[in-house]
Short mmCIF file of C-alpha atoms in Angstrom, two decimals:
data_model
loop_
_atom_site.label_atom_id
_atom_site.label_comp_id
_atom_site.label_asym_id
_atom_site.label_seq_id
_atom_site.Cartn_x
_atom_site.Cartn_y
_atom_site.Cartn_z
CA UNK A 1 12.01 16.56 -11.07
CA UNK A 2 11.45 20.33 -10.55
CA UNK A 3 9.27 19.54 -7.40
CA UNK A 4 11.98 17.77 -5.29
CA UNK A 5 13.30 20.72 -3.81
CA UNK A 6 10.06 21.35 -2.31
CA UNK A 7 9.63 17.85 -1.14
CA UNK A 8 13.56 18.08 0.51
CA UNK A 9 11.94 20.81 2.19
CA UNK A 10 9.48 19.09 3.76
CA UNK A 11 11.44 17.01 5.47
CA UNK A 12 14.37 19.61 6.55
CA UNK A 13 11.44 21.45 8.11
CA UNK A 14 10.24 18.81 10.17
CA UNK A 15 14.24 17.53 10.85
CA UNK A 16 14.65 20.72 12.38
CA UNK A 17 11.51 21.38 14.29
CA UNK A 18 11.84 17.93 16.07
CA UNK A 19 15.26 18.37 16.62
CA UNK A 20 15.97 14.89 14.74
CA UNK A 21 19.71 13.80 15.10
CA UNK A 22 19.72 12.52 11.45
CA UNK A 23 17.29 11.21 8.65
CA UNK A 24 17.61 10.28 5.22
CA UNK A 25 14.49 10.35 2.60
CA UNK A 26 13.15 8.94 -0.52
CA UNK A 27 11.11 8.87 -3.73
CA UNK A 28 10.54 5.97 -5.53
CA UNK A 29 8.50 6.14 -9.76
CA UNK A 30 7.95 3.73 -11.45
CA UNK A 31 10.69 0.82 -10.00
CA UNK A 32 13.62 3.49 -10.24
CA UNK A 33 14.58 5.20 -6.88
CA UNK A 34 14.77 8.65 -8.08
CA UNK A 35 15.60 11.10 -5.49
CA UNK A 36 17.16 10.40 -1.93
CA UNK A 37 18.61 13.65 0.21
CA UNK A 38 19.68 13.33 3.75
CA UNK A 39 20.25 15.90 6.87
CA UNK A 40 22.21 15.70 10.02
CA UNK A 41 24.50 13.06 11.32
CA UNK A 42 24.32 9.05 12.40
CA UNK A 43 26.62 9.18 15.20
CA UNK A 44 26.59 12.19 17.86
CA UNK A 45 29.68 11.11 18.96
CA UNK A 46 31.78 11.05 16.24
CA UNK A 47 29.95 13.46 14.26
CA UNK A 48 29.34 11.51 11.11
CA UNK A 49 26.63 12.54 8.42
CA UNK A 50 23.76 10.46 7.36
CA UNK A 51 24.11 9.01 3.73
CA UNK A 52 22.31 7.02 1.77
CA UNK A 53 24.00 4.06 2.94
CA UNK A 54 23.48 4.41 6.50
CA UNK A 55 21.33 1.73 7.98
CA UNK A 56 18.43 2.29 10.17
CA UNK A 57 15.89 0.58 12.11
CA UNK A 58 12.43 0.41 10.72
CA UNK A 59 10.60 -1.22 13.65
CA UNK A 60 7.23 -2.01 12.68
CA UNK A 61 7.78 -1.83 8.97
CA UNK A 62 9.19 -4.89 9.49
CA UNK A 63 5.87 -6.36 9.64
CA UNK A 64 4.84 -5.89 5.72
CA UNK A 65 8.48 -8.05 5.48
CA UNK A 66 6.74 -11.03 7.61
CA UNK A 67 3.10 -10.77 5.85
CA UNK A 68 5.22 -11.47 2.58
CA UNK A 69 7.04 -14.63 4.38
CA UNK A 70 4.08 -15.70 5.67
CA UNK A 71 2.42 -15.73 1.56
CA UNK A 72 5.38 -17.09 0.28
CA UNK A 73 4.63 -19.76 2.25
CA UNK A 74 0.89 -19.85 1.93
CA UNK A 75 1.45 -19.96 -2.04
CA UNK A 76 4.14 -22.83 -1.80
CA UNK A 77 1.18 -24.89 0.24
CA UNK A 78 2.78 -25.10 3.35
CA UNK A 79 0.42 -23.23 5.65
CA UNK A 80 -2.86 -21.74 4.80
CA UNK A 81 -4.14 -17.91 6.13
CA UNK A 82 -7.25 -19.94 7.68
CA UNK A 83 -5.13 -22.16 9.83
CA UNK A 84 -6.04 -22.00 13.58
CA UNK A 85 -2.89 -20.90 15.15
CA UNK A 86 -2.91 -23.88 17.27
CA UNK A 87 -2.04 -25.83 13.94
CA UNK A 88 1.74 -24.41 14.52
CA UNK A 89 1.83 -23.00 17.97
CA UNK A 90 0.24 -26.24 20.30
CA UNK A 91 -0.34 -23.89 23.02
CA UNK A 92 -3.21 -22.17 21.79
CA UNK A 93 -5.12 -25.25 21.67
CA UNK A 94 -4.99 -25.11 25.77
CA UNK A 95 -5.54 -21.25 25.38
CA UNK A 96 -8.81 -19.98 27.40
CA UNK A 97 -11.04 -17.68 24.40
CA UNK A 98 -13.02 -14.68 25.68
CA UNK A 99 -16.37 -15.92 25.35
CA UNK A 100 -17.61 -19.37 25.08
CA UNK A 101 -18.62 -19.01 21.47
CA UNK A 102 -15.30 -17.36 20.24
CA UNK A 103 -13.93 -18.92 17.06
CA UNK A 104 -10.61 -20.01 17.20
CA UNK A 105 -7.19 -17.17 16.14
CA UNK A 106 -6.66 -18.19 12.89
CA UNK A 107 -3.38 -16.81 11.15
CA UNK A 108 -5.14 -14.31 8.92
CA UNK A 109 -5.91 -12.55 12.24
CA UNK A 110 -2.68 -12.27 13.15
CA UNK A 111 -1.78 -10.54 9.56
CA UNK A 112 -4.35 -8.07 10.02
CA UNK A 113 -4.61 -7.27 13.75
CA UNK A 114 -7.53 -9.20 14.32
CA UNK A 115 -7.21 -11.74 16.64
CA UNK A 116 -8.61 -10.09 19.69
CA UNK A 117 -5.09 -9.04 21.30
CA UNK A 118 -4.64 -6.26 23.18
CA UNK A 119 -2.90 -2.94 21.92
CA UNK A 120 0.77 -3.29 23.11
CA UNK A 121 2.70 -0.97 21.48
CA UNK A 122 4.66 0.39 24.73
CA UNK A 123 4.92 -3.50 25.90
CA UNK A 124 5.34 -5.14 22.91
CA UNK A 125 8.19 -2.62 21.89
CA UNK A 126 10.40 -3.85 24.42
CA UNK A 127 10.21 -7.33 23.85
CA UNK A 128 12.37 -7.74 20.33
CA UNK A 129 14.86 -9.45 21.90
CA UNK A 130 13.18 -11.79 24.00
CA UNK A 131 14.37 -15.13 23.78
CA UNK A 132 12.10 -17.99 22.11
CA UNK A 133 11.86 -19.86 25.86
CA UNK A 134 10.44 -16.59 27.41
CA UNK A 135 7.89 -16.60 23.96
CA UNK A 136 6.84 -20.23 24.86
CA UNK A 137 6.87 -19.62 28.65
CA UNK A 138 3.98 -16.50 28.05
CA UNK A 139 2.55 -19.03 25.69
CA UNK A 140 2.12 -21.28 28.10
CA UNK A 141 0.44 -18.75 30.65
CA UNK A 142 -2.17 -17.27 28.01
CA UNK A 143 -2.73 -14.16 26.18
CA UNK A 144 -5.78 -12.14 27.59
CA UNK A 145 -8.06 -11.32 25.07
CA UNK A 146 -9.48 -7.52 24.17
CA UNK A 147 -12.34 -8.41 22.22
CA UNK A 148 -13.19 -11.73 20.54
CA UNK A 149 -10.91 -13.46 17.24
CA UNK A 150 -11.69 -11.73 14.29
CA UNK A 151 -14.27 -9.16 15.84
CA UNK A 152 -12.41 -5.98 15.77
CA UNK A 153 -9.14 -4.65 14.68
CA UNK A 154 -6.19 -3.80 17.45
CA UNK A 155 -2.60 -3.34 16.63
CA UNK A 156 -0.84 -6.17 18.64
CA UNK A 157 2.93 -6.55 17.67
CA UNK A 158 2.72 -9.84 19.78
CA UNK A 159 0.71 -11.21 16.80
CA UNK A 160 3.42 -10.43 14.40
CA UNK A 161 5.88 -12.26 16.93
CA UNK A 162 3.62 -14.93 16.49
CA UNK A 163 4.00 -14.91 13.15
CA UNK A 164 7.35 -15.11 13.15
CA UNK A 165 7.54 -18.25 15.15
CA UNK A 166 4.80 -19.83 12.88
CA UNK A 167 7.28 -18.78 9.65
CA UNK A 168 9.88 -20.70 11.64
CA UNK A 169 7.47 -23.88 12.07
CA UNK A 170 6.21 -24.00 8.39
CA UNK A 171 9.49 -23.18 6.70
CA UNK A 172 11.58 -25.38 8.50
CA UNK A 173 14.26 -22.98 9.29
CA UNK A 174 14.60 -19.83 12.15
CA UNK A 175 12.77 -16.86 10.81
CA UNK A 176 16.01 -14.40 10.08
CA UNK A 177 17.37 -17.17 7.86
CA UNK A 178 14.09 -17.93 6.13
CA UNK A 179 13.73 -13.50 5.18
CA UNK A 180 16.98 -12.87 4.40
CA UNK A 181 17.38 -16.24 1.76
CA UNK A 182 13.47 -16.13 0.30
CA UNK A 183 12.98 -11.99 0.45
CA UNK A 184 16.00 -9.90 1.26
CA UNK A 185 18.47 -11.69 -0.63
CA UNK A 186 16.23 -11.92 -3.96
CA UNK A 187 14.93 -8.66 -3.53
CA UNK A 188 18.64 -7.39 -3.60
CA UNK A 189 18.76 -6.09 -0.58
CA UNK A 190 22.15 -6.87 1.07
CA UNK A 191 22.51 -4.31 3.89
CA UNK A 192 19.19 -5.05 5.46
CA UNK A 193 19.70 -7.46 8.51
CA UNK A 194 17.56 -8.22 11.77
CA UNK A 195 20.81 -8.16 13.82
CA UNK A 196 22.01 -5.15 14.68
CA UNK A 197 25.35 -6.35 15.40
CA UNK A 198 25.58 -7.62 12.29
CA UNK A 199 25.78 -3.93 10.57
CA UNK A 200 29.39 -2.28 10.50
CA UNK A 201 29.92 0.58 12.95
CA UNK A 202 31.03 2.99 9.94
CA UNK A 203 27.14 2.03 8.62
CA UNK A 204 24.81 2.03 11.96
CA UNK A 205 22.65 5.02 12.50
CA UNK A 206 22.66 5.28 16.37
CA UNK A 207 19.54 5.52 17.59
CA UNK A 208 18.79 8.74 20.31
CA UNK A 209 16.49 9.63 22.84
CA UNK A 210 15.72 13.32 22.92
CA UNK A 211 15.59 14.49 26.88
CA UNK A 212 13.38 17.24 28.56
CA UNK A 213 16.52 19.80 28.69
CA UNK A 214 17.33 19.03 25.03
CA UNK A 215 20.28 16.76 25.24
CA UNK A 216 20.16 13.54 23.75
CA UNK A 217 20.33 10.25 25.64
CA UNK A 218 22.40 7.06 22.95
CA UNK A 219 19.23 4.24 23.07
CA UNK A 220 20.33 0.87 24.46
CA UNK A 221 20.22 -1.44 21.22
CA UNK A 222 17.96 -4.17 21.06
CA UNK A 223 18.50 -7.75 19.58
CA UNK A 224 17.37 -9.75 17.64
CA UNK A 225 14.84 -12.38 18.97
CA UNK A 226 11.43 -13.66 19.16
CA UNK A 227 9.69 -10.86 18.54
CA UNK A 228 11.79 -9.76 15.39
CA UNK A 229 9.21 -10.61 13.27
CA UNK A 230 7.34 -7.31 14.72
CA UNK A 231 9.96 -5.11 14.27
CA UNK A 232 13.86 -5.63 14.00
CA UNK A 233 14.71 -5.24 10.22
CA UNK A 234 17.40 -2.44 10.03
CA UNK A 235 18.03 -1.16 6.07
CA UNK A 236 19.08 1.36 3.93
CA UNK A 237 17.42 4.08 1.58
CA UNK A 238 18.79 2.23 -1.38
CA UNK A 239 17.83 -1.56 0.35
CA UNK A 240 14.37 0.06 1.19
CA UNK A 241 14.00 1.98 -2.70
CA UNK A 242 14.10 -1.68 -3.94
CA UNK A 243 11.28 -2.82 -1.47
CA UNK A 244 8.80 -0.20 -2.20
CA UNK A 245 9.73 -0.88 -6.16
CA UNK A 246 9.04 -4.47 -5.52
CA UNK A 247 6.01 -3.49 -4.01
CA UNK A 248 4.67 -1.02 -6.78
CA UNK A 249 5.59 -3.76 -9.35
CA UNK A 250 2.60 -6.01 -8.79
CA UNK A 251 0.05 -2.94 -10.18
CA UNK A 252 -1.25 -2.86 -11.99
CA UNK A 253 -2.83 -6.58 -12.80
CA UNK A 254 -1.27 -8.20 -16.66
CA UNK A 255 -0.32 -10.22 -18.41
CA UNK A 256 3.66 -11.88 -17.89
CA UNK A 257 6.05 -14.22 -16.09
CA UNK A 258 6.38 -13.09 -11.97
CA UNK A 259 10.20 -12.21 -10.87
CA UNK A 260 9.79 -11.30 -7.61
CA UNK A 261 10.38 -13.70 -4.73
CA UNK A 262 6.64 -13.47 -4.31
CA UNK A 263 4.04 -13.39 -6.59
CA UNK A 264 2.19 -10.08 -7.95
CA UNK A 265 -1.21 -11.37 -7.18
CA UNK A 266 -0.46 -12.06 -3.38
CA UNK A 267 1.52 -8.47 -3.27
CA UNK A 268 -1.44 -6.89 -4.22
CA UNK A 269 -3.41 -9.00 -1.73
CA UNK A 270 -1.71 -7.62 1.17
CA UNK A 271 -2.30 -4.26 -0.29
CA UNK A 272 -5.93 -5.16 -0.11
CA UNK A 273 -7.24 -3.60 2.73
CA UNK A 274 -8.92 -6.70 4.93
CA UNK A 275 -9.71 -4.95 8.40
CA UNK A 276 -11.40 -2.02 8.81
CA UNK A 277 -9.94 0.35 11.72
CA UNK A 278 -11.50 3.78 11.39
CA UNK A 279 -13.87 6.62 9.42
CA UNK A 280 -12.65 9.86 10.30
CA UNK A 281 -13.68 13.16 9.54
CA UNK A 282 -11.60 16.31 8.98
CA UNK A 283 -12.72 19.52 7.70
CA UNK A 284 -15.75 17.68 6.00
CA UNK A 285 -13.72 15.30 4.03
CA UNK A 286 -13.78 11.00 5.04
CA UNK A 287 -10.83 9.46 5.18
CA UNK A 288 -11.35 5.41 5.29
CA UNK A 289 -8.53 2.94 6.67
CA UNK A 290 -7.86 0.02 7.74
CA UNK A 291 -5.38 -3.05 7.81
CA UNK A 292 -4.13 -5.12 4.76
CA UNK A 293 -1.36 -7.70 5.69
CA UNK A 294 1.33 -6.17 7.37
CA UNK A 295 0.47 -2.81 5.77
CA UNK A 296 -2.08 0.13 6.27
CA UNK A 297 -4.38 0.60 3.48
CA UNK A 298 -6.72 3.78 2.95
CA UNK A 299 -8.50 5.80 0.79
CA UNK A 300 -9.52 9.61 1.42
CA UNK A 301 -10.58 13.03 -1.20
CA UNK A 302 -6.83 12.90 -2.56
CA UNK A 303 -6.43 8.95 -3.37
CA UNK A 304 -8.10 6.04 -3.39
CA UNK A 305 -5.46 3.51 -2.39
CA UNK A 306 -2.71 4.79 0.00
CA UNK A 307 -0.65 2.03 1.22
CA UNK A 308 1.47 2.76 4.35
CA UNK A 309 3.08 1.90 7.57
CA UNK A 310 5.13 3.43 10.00
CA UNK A 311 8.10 2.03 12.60
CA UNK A 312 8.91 3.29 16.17
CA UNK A 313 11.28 2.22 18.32
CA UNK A 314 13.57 3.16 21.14
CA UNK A 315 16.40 5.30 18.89
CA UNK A 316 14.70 4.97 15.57
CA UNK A 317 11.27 6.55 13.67
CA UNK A 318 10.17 5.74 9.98
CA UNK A 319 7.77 5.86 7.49
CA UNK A 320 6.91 4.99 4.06
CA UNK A 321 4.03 5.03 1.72
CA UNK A 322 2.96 4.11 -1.79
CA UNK A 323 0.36 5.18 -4.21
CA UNK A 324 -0.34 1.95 -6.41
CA UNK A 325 -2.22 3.74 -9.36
CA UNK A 326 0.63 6.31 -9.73
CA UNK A 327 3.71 3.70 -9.73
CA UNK A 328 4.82 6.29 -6.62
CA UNK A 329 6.11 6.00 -3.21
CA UNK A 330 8.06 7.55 -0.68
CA UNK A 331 9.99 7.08 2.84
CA UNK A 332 12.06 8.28 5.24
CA UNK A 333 13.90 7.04 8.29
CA UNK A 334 15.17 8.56 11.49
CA UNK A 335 17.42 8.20 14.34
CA UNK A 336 15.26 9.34 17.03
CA UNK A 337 12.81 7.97 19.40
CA UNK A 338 8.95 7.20 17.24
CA UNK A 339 10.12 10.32 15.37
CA UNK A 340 7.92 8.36 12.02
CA UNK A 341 7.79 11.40 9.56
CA UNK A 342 4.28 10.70 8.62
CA UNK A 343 3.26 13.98 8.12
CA UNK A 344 5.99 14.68 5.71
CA UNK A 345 5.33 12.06 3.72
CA UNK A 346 1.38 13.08 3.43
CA UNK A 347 2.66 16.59 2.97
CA UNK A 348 4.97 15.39 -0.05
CA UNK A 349 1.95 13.52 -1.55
CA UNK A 350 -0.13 16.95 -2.00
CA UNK A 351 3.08 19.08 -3.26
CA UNK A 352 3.44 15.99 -5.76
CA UNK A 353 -0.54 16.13 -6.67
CA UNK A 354 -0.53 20.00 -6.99
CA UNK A 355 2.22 20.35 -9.23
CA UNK A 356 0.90 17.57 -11.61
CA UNK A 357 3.92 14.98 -11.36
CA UNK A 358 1.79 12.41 -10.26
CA UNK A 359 0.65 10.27 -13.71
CA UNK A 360 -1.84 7.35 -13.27
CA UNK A 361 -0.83 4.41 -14.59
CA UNK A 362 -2.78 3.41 -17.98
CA UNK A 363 -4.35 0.11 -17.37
CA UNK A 364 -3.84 -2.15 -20.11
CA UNK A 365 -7.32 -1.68 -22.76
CA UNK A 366 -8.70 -4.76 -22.55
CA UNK A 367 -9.53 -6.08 -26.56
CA UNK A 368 -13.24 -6.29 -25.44
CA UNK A 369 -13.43 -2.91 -24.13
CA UNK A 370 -11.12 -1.64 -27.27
CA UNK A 371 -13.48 -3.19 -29.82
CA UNK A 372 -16.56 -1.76 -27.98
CA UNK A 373 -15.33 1.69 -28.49
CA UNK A 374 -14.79 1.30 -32.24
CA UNK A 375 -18.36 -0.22 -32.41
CA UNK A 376 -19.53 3.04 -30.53
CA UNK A 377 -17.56 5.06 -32.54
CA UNK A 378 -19.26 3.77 -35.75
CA UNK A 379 -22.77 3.67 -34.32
CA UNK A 380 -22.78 7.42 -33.55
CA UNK A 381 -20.51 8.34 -36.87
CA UNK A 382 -23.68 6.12 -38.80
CA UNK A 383 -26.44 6.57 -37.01
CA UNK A 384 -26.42 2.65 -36.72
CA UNK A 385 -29.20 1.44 -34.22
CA UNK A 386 -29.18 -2.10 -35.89
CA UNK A 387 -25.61 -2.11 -34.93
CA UNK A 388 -26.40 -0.97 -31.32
CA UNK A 389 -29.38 -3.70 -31.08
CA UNK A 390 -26.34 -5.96 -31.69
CA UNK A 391 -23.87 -4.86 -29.36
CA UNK A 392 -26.35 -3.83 -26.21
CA UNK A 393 -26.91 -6.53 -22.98
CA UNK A 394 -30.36 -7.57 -22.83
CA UNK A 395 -31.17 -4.47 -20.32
CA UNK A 396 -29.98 -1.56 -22.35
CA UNK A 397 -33.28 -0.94 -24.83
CA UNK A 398 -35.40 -1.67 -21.48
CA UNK A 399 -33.66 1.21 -19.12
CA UNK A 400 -33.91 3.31 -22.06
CA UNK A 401 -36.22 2.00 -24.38
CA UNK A 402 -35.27 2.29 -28.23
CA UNK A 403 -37.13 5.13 -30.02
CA UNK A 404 -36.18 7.58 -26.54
CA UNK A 405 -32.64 6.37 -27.59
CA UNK A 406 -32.84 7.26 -31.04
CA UNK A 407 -34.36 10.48 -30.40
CA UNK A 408 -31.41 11.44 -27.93
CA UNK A 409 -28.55 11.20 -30.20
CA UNK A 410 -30.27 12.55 -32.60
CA UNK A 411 -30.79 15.74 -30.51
CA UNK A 412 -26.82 15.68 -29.51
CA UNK A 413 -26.22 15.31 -33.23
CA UNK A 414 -27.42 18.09 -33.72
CA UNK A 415 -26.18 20.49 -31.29
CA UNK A 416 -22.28 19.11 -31.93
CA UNK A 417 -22.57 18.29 -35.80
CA UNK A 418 -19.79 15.29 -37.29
CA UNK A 419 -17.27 13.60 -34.62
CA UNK A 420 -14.59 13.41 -36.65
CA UNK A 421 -12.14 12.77 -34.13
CA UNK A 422 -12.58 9.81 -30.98
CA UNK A 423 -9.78 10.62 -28.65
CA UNK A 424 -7.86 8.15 -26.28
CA UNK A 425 -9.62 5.60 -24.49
CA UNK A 426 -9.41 5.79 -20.49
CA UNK A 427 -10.38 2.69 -18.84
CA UNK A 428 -11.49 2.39 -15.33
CA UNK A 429 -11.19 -1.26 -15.69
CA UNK A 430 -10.93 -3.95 -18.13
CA UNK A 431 -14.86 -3.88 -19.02
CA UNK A 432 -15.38 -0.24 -18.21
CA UNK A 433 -14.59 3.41 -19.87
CA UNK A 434 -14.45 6.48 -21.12
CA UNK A 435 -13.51 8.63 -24.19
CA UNK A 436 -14.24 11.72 -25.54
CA UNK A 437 -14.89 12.87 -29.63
CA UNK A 438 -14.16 15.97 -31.01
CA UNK A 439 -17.14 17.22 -33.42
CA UNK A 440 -17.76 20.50 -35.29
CA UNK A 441 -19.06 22.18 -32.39
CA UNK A 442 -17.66 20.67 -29.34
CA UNK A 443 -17.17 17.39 -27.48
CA UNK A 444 -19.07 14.78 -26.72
CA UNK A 445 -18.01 12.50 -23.55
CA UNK A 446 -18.97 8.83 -23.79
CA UNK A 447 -18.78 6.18 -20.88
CA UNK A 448 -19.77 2.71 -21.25
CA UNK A 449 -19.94 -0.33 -19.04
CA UNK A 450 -19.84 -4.15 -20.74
CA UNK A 451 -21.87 -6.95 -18.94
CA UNK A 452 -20.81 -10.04 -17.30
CA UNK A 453 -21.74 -12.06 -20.75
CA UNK A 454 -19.47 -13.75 -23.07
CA UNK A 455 -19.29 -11.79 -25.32
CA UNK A 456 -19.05 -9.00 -22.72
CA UNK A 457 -22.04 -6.49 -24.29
CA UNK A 458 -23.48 -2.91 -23.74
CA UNK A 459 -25.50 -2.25 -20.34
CA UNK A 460 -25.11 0.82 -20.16
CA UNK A 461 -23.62 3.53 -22.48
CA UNK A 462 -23.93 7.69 -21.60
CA UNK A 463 -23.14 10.38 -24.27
CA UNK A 464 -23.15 13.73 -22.93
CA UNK A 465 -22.18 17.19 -24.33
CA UNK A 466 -19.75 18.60 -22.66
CA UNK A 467 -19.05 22.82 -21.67
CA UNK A 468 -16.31 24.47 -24.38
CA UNK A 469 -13.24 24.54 -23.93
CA UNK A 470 -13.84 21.97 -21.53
CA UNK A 471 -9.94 20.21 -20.60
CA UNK A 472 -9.40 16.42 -21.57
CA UNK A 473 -10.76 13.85 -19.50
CA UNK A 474 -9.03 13.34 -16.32
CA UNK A 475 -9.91 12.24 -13.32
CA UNK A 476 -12.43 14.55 -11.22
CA UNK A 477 -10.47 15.99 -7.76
CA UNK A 478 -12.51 15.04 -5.02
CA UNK A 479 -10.94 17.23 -2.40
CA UNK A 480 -12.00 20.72 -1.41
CA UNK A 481 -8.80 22.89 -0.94
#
């Protein structure tokens, strides 16, 4: 792809401005992983170059990893997302709430950052390796409470350690062995581990701390334990490349058998966003976001569903990103202290937009929808109101009553002469779209909406002329540049 050069650019630029030991990158289309470069080295010490099979830490990534354990589970019946925690971890049921009417942490606020914990990244960060006795013993003493269960949204790794003991309780089995034999493993992803000792020397990215005077300080490795479930995955681009496929697979919504280790309908759940976090404004354009499970999820003038998440750890810094309607998505990982490349990856998405490489996925035309159009098509071609009586919801002759109707494609009739051609459908959904028809003198746009009847029929149907030489239908830009 002629833009990839650019993109490699991107991140070479921001390699070298944070003076980042060694990163490798990635662009996944449409279930393929298409384009992986690399810069720099994995080991200062010996000197040896990142490649593609170098495995890194992804810290917090490692959290969309437990949502999907957690709904593997919750699809097999063995927990439920409305469970009070104190179901699986006893302690809670002795655990003091923040106000006397406080509902009880269930484990969907745990997979969204909901359950009234406090923000712990510098904390929580440190505590991977903790042992499950030192878990039960802070168990024991409480968790103090930022805001009430379910109330407000705060990024709490210790939830996702929570979760992790809670996969452990409902599966039966410690939470490494449940990921790696019910995600990793059928996912195909064989170098991806939550032990770093686990990962050959030749393969480990060391992770670096970059010092005031500009040397760099080797990070003490952290284990695997409690907490894992927050953070401790280490992969590779190519391990990673399958995830993000995996999770681009479940869009859009149709028809056929699920292959995954989890199902397409609970993939595209997590990519749901659940908990709002923030409305910003920049330059005059909103950006919305918030929290799916395990994942970021946000919509702004460029997109209207980003999914993302980043990882930052002592030694290690990574991002990655996916843009369901588009079948895109892209990462990168690092060796270097919360050195995430989110930017770059943002950055990548607009050189991708601007050059036209990113294609929206068709949805499939529903028949209803399909038929619809033809009946549209023959109306105007005929002239046919008996046929529109036929085909229009109960409310369409009473927004616009029949003889104003009439009267206005006549009127259009007459400006464009004979439609002879109806181009491609575009639909918005499976009882909603758009087409255009060529005429004699110009093009006439038509949208259309069905009702919620059975048979779906007309409630509303537009036909507007539009400018010459207008372009084909395509989605309208919403961004100011």
């Amino acid at each position: 792809m002629a833009t990839m050069p650019e993109v490699d650019g991107i991140f070479q630029k921001y390699a070298q401005e944070r003076h980042i030991p060694g990163m490798v990158w990635g662009v996944v289309i449409d279930g393929e992983l298409v384009h992986t470069n690399v810069v720099g080295i994995r080991n200062r010490v010996t000197n040896v170059p990142v490649t593609r099979d170098t495995v890194f830490r992804i810290a917090s990534m490692t959290k969309s990893f437990t949502a999907l354990a957690i709904l593997k589970l919750r699809d097999a019946g063995k927990l439920s997302l409305e469970d009070p925690v104190s179901r699986w971890l006893p302690e809670f049921a002795r655990m003091e709430l923040p106000t006397s009417d406080s509902g009880p942490v269930r484990v969907k606020h745990l997979m969204t950052h909901g359950a009234g914990f406090p923000e712990d990244n510098p904390w929580g960060d440190q505590q991977l390796g903790a042992s499950d006795a030192e878990l039960t013993e802070w168990l024991q003493k409480g968790i103090p409470f930022s805001s009430a269960p379910g109330t407000q949204y705060e990024y709490s790794n210790y939830g996702f350690g929570l979760l992790g003991r809670i996969v452990t309780k409902a599966s039966g089995m410690p939470y490494r062995t449940y990921l790696e034999s019910e995600i990793l493993k059928p996912l195909g992803m064989k170098s991806s581990t939550l032990e770093s000792s686990a990962v050959p020397s030749e393969k480990l990215a060391v992770g670096y701390r970059r010092l005031k005077d500009g040397t760099y300080q080797e990070e003490k490795a952290l284990g695997h334990g409690a907490f894992g479930a927050m953070g401790g995955l280490l992969t590779t681009a190519e391990d990673l490349g399958r995830y993000v496929a995996f999770q681009l697979s479940a869009w859009p919504p149709r028809d056929g058998k699920d292959t995954g280790p989890v199902a397409r309908a609970s993939v595209r759940e997590m990519n749901q966003l659940a908990r709002p976090s923030t409305l910003s404004g920049n330059k005059g354009q909103a950006r919305v976001s918030g929290y799916g499970y395990g994942l970021g999820v946000s919509m702004d003038c460029r997109f209207s569903h980003i999914v993302t998440h980043g990882g930052g750890l002592p030694g290690y810094g990574s991002h990655m990103a996916w843009l369901p309607e588009y079948g895109v998505g892209i990462f990168a990982m690092t060796n270097l202290t919360y050195q995430g490349p989110g930017a770059s990856v943002s950055q990548s998405w607009d050189v991708l937009r601007k050059s036209g490489a990113l294609q929206t996925r068709q949805l499939p035309v529903a028949p209803a929808l399909s038929g619809m159009r033809n009946s549209i098509v023959a109306i105007w071609r005929d002239n046919d109101m008996p046929g529109l009586r036929r085909s229009a919801a109960m409310n369409l002759f009473l927004d616009v009553p029949e003889p104003e109707r009439k009267a206005q494609i006549a009127a259009l009739q007459n400006e464009t002469g004979a439609c002879r051609e109806a181009r491609e459908l575009h639909p918005e959904n499976w009882l909603r779209g758009v087409f255009d028809m060529k005429c004699e003198r110009g093009t006439v746009r038509v949208k259309f909406t069905l009702a919620p009847t059975q048979p779906p029929l007309l409630q509303y149907l537009n036909f507007t002329r539009l400018p010459e030489n207008a372009p084909a239908f395509s989605p309208a830009p919403a961004c100011t540049e």
